Amino acid sequence: MKVSLEWLRELVDIDRSVAELAETLTRGGIEVEDVENLNKGFEKVVIGEIVSLTKHPDADRLWVCVVNVGQEVVTIVTGAQNLLVGDRIPVALVGSTLPNELSIRKSKLRGVVSQGMLCSREELLLDATVGLDRSAEGILVLPHEAPIGENFGKYLGREDSVLDLELYPNRPDCLAMVNVAREVASLTGKKPHLSKWTEQNQVLSLPTASDLRIIIENEELCWRYAGLVVEDVRIAPSPEWMQRRLKAAGVRPINNIVDITNYCMLEMGQPLHAFDRDKISGDVHVRAAFPGEKVVTLDGIERTLQIDTLLIADDCQPLAVAGVMGGLDSEITKDTKRLMIESAHFSGVSVRRTSRRLGLRSEASNRFEKGIDVYGIVATLGRVCDLLLELGAGRPVALVDVVKNLPAQRQVSLSVEHTSTVLGAELEMAEIRQVLEDLNFKYQEQDGQFEVGIPSYRSDITIEEDLMEEVARLIGYDRIPTTLPQGDLTQGSRTPEQEFRRRLRRAFAQSGMDEVITYTFTRAEADAQWGSAKHSIPLLNPLREELGVMRTSLVPGLLDVAARNVTRRTMNVSIFEIGNTYWGEEQPLQKLPREELRVAGVAVGKNGRHWQNQLVNYDFYYLKGILDRVALEFGLKLEYRPAENQVLLHPGRSADVYLQNQCVGFLGEMHPSLEKTWGLERVVVFELEFAALLARMRQTVRAHSIPRFPGIQRDLAVVVAKDTPAEAVLSKMRKLGGELLQQVEIFDVYRGNPIPDDRKSLAFALRYQSLERTLTDEEVNLLNSRILEGIQQEFGAEWRK
Amino acid sequence: MAELAKLGWYRESRLSSLSGDGRLFLWYQSASISFGWVPMDYERVVYLKSEIQRIGEETLRELKELDRQDALQELKVKVLGKKGSLTALLRQMGGLSPEERPMMGQVVNDMRSCLEKAWEERGVELDILALQKRLTTERIDITLPGTCVSRGHHHPLTQVIEEIEDIFLGMGFQIAEGPEIETDYYNFEALNLPKEHPAREMQDSFYITEEILLRTQTSPVQIRTMERLYPALPVKIIAPGKVYRNDDDATHSPMFHQVEGLVVDRGIRMSDLKGILLNFSRQMFGESREIRLRPSFFPFTEPSAEVDVSCMLCGGAGCRLCKGSGWIEILGSGMVHPRVLEMGGYNPQDVTGFAFGMGVERIAMLKFGIEDMRLLFDNDLRFLQQF
Ligand SMILES: [Zn+2]
């Protein structure tokens, strides 16, 4: 809502500056988003009179003007050729910044001091309606009545500020100037001057029209409909003051009748519509549209209506879409002689639905949607009458007011004690009384209890808490002290799942991976590829098509991030995300889907080059190492088996990840055939189910004792077929070594000369140790050779001495 | 005596040229005392004494020249070992009278301990020299980068959420969660936003079906938590999580994060809300922060308040960040609407509560000076690795 300060001053006394008023309103709950100074650029532009005009001594085309600007006389050099002595012209004094951003400074033009600038229309961003015709050739020349020394903005009627109110949905009443005035009055302890704006107006003394019948056929959607009949209509432009106020409110002036309806709407919050009375045949009906019924609206478009659209119609045809837009046929024209001006209630829900459907939203529909004051319907017509007569635009002759449903007048109780308790502030009876007085609410008072009559325009106040807010905002929220809850002490805590998630995130980050957060909606195809098309949930109204389904896998999002970073020349990408995937069990959804937390990672490139470190390729083993390290932190041991999904993953470089014989995810290099789609080469991905990890996580640590007896170390290198899994050899060795083989690790893998192409060398470090005694060399040698024999038999391994 | 004196003088002068420590001078004194009172085979004694003297001198000289600990050890064996030169002298004492022998033995032993002491000292000297040498040669370029210990980064939003969680955990709050895909009932209706309520327009939602949508706020967790905990008191939770609105520009993202807070108990006051939020603001934005409440509107709170915190950049004087006002809006809050308490199962006659909700992105942007919200979801590693 744009509120002209000049207009507001007519309705209430304002005792503070614009900035202070804006602050008062904002702190009182009516947020002022912006204050627009309409005079901006004209602050130091005044009207001057040219006293003398002489040629510049050193320049043919320049004139030296002596100008009387009221308080003083200044010398200004100009290049304009359209001036005469005695002309009244706008003078930008030194220090002005004009609407076109030009700053005026004291200057010297060829040796003559110039103390300002004479302005043209262009410099002031004005159109040809301002000034004499002569102005087109240079400096704007004003009529001779223009008062010397007056601020030019004031002369143009621009000396006004507009407050832009950002209204919450509970305060639609402030879409009316009178209610803004009431609000200002409440917050500043003043009384508004609103005597002209009540139903006690001469309208009530108008006769009921004998020839106009209004029939409300749908009482649910239209509670009250009033029509004002106007004769002797003379269509003309509205007066300058009205146009100025409309423009300040952001409404374009059209003609006196339309302007009056708009003006009264802005003032009273009640939308109005003027019909050409002579184009209404028979009665006025408020009814739902017939199936397939059409109407041509004011914008000339023929619209087919849904059957739940509320219409204003006569006996023959639709006249208007109720609350949304008038019809072209009943529009007023320059020849209109008689009017019916509509002031009515229409259901907000109905208007919203219709205006959305037709794509027509206006100041009027906005007010209906948020709810209008049914009690103000006829009062608004009273204001219309005033203005019609004042402007000589027509003569009100009759009024029809059909009331089907008046909301009950509300009484809300307010207890001083309860209010004090809820706010935590000690309030006195007198304070609350003062608040109710300031709000201009009627009340009765008994034993610390107020029975408050809520005015019809304050539809937001229905319960005691609503009144508490009124009290709080009028006494000021600063009156509420700062305390802490008095109840029992509570222990703050995370659930085990939350704790695990946090630790898991830390573990991945500590392993060198960067955490990312991606959108949970993604492209349908990509999600189908990595997740499950059967389960993914489409959005009805996605922001963009590529954000169309809820993900069932984190991988596509991570691949997108990796690709984006590689495109931007970040060559080492190692990222992970812990986030939900969403699994619908049926299409369309009947119940809430399963939200399954996953952890996934993507790595591509190699670690950054460093003078000391070796380059590490981000390959299968890199991510495997990280997974194992992270798993270890939670006492988990992951197993890797050849991957089942070889469509997405490189068949030779991928694994399914198992935890206690349950598959919990996968790890692998992306299939080379997908590399082009993603614009990534040699990218490794993993995705694991969070819940599976959480369920198997070690809960407590049981300490083992440290062996007291020395261990014996043996290295063993063997050559095996190149496809033999190292893990198979390792587990065979563990089996053969029994308890005494305390640890066995692989420390070298080698292929190449002199090993044949189809074989590889594996080197193991074995550590033998007993908890009970010191082992002898002999028994270790024996055990070691038994292990060697065993793997020789099982894998055809050759001992490499 | 005169000879001895001469010898003594002579030795003295030799000694002075050997070392400044007078070690042998001491030995000479002890030797002359021994010989001064006992009759002996003068020639032999003189010979042995001069041998001892010679070995002592030579050893000391060599000792001076040695510069390695192992060579020092070698020389020790050569002189003092079982087959060492000084030990050999002891064997030659067989010809001396039984009276002279212990005296001579004493002389050798004195020399021995004198030399051992010299060895020890030379050893220390050599250690010092070696250390000095090591210190002068072992110089590195301390400006080269340190060994690279790779470290990943937490997303700034995660960091902010965890920080918020920690602050509220410290004030005795539990952390609750709820589904991101919600029913219309929990997201709107139970929060006092019936269908067709104009306030629904404030939030453009992503729908899945007419009744199921991506939650537009974390507030549904209020209802779910009350349903779960009823009739327990107090209810004291925060609920962080993802929320969704159909909006995308520099200050809006279609997916973003909120942290909801809810406290329900007997006698909860609006002043308590103020206290908790002041505490939070100071921990989050600095000890000297102040907060102020402004009337506002949320369908599920009454009275409602917008909470501003004094600007963390200018401290309230007014700057670009706070647009000159000195205050920055950080969250919405209010007393839980009686109808919402009822929806959660609690009786508004018995209990009251407050609730608040804050945008994590906004706080992250304020905290880290991020201008465009989209950066938080673009996941450019050059951006993320700053945190
Ligand atoms: Zn500031």
mmCIF file of N, CA and C and ligand atoms in Angstrom, chain B residues 311-328, ligand 1:
data_model
loop_
_atom_site.group_PDB
_atom_site.id
_atom_site.type_symbol
_atom_site.label_atom_id
_atom_site.label_comp_id
_atom_site.label_asym_id
_atom_site.label_seq_id
_atom_site.Cartn_x
_atom_site.Cartn_y
_atom_site.Cartn_z
ATOM 1 N N CYS B 311 23.483 -4.470 14.551
ATOM 2 C CA CYS B 311 24.356 -4.794 13.424
ATOM 3 C C CYS B 311 25.739 -5.256 13.896
ATOM 4 N N MET B 312 26.166 -6.412 13.375
ATOM 5 C CA MET B 312 27.459 -6.966 13.797
ATOM 6 C C MET B 312 28.623 -6.245 13.127
ATOM 7 N N LEU B 313 28.307 -5.452 12.115
ATOM 8 C CA LEU B 313 29.384 -4.769 11.404
ATOM 9 C C LEU B 313 29.667 -3.401 12.035
ATOM 10 N N CYS B 314 28.588 -2.653 12.280
ATOM 11 C CA CYS B 314 28.791 -1.294 12.778
ATOM 12 C C CYS B 314 28.383 -1.169 14.239
ATOM 13 N N GLY B 315 27.821 -2.218 14.799
ATOM 14 C CA GLY B 315 27.438 -2.184 16.206
ATOM 15 C C GLY B 315 26.217 -1.321 16.482
ATOM 16 N N GLY B 316 25.544 -0.875 15.440
ATOM 17 C CA GLY B 316 24.316 -0.125 15.657
ATOM 18 C C GLY B 316 24.372 1.310 15.159
ATOM 19 N N ALA B 317 25.559 1.722 14.710
ATOM 20 C CA ALA B 317 25.708 3.106 14.251
ATOM 21 C C ALA B 317 25.073 3.310 12.883
ATOM 22 N N GLY B 318 24.932 2.232 12.131
ATOM 23 C CA GLY B 318 24.379 2.344 10.783
ATOM 24 C C GLY B 318 25.453 2.178 9.729
ATOM 25 N N CYS B 319 25.240 1.233 8.827
ATOM 26 C CA CYS B 319 26.228 0.999 7.766
ATOM 27 C C CYS B 319 25.512 0.371 6.584
ATOM 28 N N ARG B 320 26.309 -0.072 5.611
ATOM 29 C CA ARG B 320 25.729 -0.622 4.400
ATOM 30 C C ARG B 320 24.983 -1.935 4.691
ATOM 31 N N LEU B 321 25.581 -2.756 5.556
ATOM 32 C CA LEU B 321 24.989 -4.066 5.855
ATOM 33 C C LEU B 321 23.590 -3.917 6.443
ATOM 34 N N CYS B 322 23.443 -2.972 7.365
ATOM 35 C CA CYS B 322 22.144 -2.820 8.040
ATOM 36 C C CYS B 322 21.330 -1.725 7.362
ATOM 37 N N LYS B 323 21.757 -1.283 6.229
ATOM 38 C CA LYS B 323 21.089 -0.234 5.456
ATOM 39 C C LYS B 323 20.859 1.010 6.318
ATOM 40 N N GLY B 324 21.830 1.291 7.152
ATOM 41 C CA GLY B 324 21.797 2.523 7.920
ATOM 42 C C GLY B 324 20.954 2.474 9.179
ATOM 43 N N SER B 325 20.223 1.359 9.392
ATOM 44 C CA SER B 325 19.296 1.336 10.534
ATOM 45 C C SER B 325 19.971 0.904 11.825
ATOM 46 N N GLY B 326 21.127 0.241 11.711
ATOM 47 C CA GLY B 326 21.784 -0.272 12.906
ATOM 48 C C GLY B 326 21.243 -1.613 13.357
ATOM 49 N N TRP B 327 20.174 -2.088 12.688
ATOM 50 C CA TRP B 327 19.536 -3.351 13.079
ATOM 51 C C TRP B 327 19.442 -4.282 11.887
ATOM 52 N N ILE B 328 19.549 -5.557 12.164
ATOM 53 C CA ILE B 328 19.426 -6.554 11.105
ATOM 54 C C ILE B 328 18.398 -7.597 11.524
HETATM 55 ZN ZN ZN C 1 25.466 -1.772 10.357
#
